[in-house]
Amino acid sequence: WPVTLTSPPTVQAAFVGQEAVRLVIKLTKPRDWSPARASLERLHQVAQADHRVMVIDQHLSRPDLLTLFSSCDVLVSLHRAEG
């Protein structure tokens, strides 16, 4: 199942009634995403409507980023790198 900027509703549906579940989406350079602006705005709307969804769109220091990573049970890293 592909994870995209529109995936939070899918994740929400999979965990209906489970309050201990969190979806944290860490974005890198969201200001550079002008073609995806509508999707980014929708993502923020989903996060505002469901306390289980958190969007982090600011720079985190390396220690803070490592703390975020270590607090996750599952980490999905999306990128377009080849190799």
XYZ file of C-alpha atoms in Angstrom:
83
model
C 0.000 0.000 0.000
C 1.635 3.229 -1.052
C 2.097 5.921 1.560
C 1.363 9.361 0.155
C 0.284 12.739 1.439
C -3.286 11.466 1.130
C -2.717 8.286 3.185
C -3.729 9.492 6.684
C -7.446 8.675 6.133
C -6.411 5.134 5.200
C -4.338 4.830 8.356
C -7.170 6.339 10.424
C -9.621 3.779 9.030
C -7.256 0.942 9.891
C -7.113 2.021 13.537
C -10.675 3.085 14.304
C -11.270 3.200 18.058
C -7.603 2.763 18.959
C -6.543 5.825 20.892
C -2.977 4.670 21.570
C -2.098 4.785 17.868
C -0.235 7.798 16.490
C 0.723 8.725 12.960
C 3.589 11.202 12.932
C 4.520 12.660 9.559
C 7.846 14.483 9.434
C 8.191 16.630 6.339
C 11.425 17.956 4.889
C 11.383 21.369 3.249
C 7.588 21.623 2.856
C 7.958 25.157 1.478
C 9.486 23.578 -1.640
C 6.328 21.543 -2.257
C 4.339 24.182 -4.121
C 2.920 21.647 -6.650
C 1.578 19.602 -3.721
C 0.258 22.590 -1.746
C -3.360 21.323 -1.756
C -2.286 17.901 -0.461
C -0.164 19.522 2.214
C -3.079 21.678 3.348
C -5.343 18.610 3.458
C -2.731 16.811 5.545
C -2.786 19.649 8.093
C -6.604 19.544 8.134
C -6.540 15.820 8.918
C -4.075 16.439 11.753
C -6.261 19.195 13.205
C -9.329 16.950 13.122
C -7.677 13.847 14.634
C -5.333 14.189 17.618
C -3.709 10.873 16.647
C -2.177 12.472 13.535
C 0.753 14.866 13.946
C 2.515 16.768 11.179
C 5.991 18.104 11.861
C 6.974 20.522 9.127
C 9.797 22.329 10.856
C 13.494 21.597 11.062
C 14.507 19.342 13.952
C 17.988 19.251 15.387
C 19.792 15.945 14.998
C 19.233 15.014 18.683
C 15.512 15.837 18.374
C 15.230 13.858 15.141
C 16.947 10.859 16.735
C 14.591 11.122 19.710
C 11.634 11.113 17.321
C 13.011 8.059 15.515
C 13.637 6.176 18.750
C 10.070 6.781 19.918
C 8.566 5.080 16.849
C 7.491 1.445 16.630
C 7.513 1.678 12.833
C 9.454 4.136 10.708
C 8.799 4.547 6.991
C 11.297 6.746 5.179
C 10.074 7.934 1.808
C 12.575 9.310 -0.647
C 13.354 9.295 -4.313
C 16.933 8.120 -4.079
C 18.111 5.404 -6.418
C 20.538 2.631 -5.712
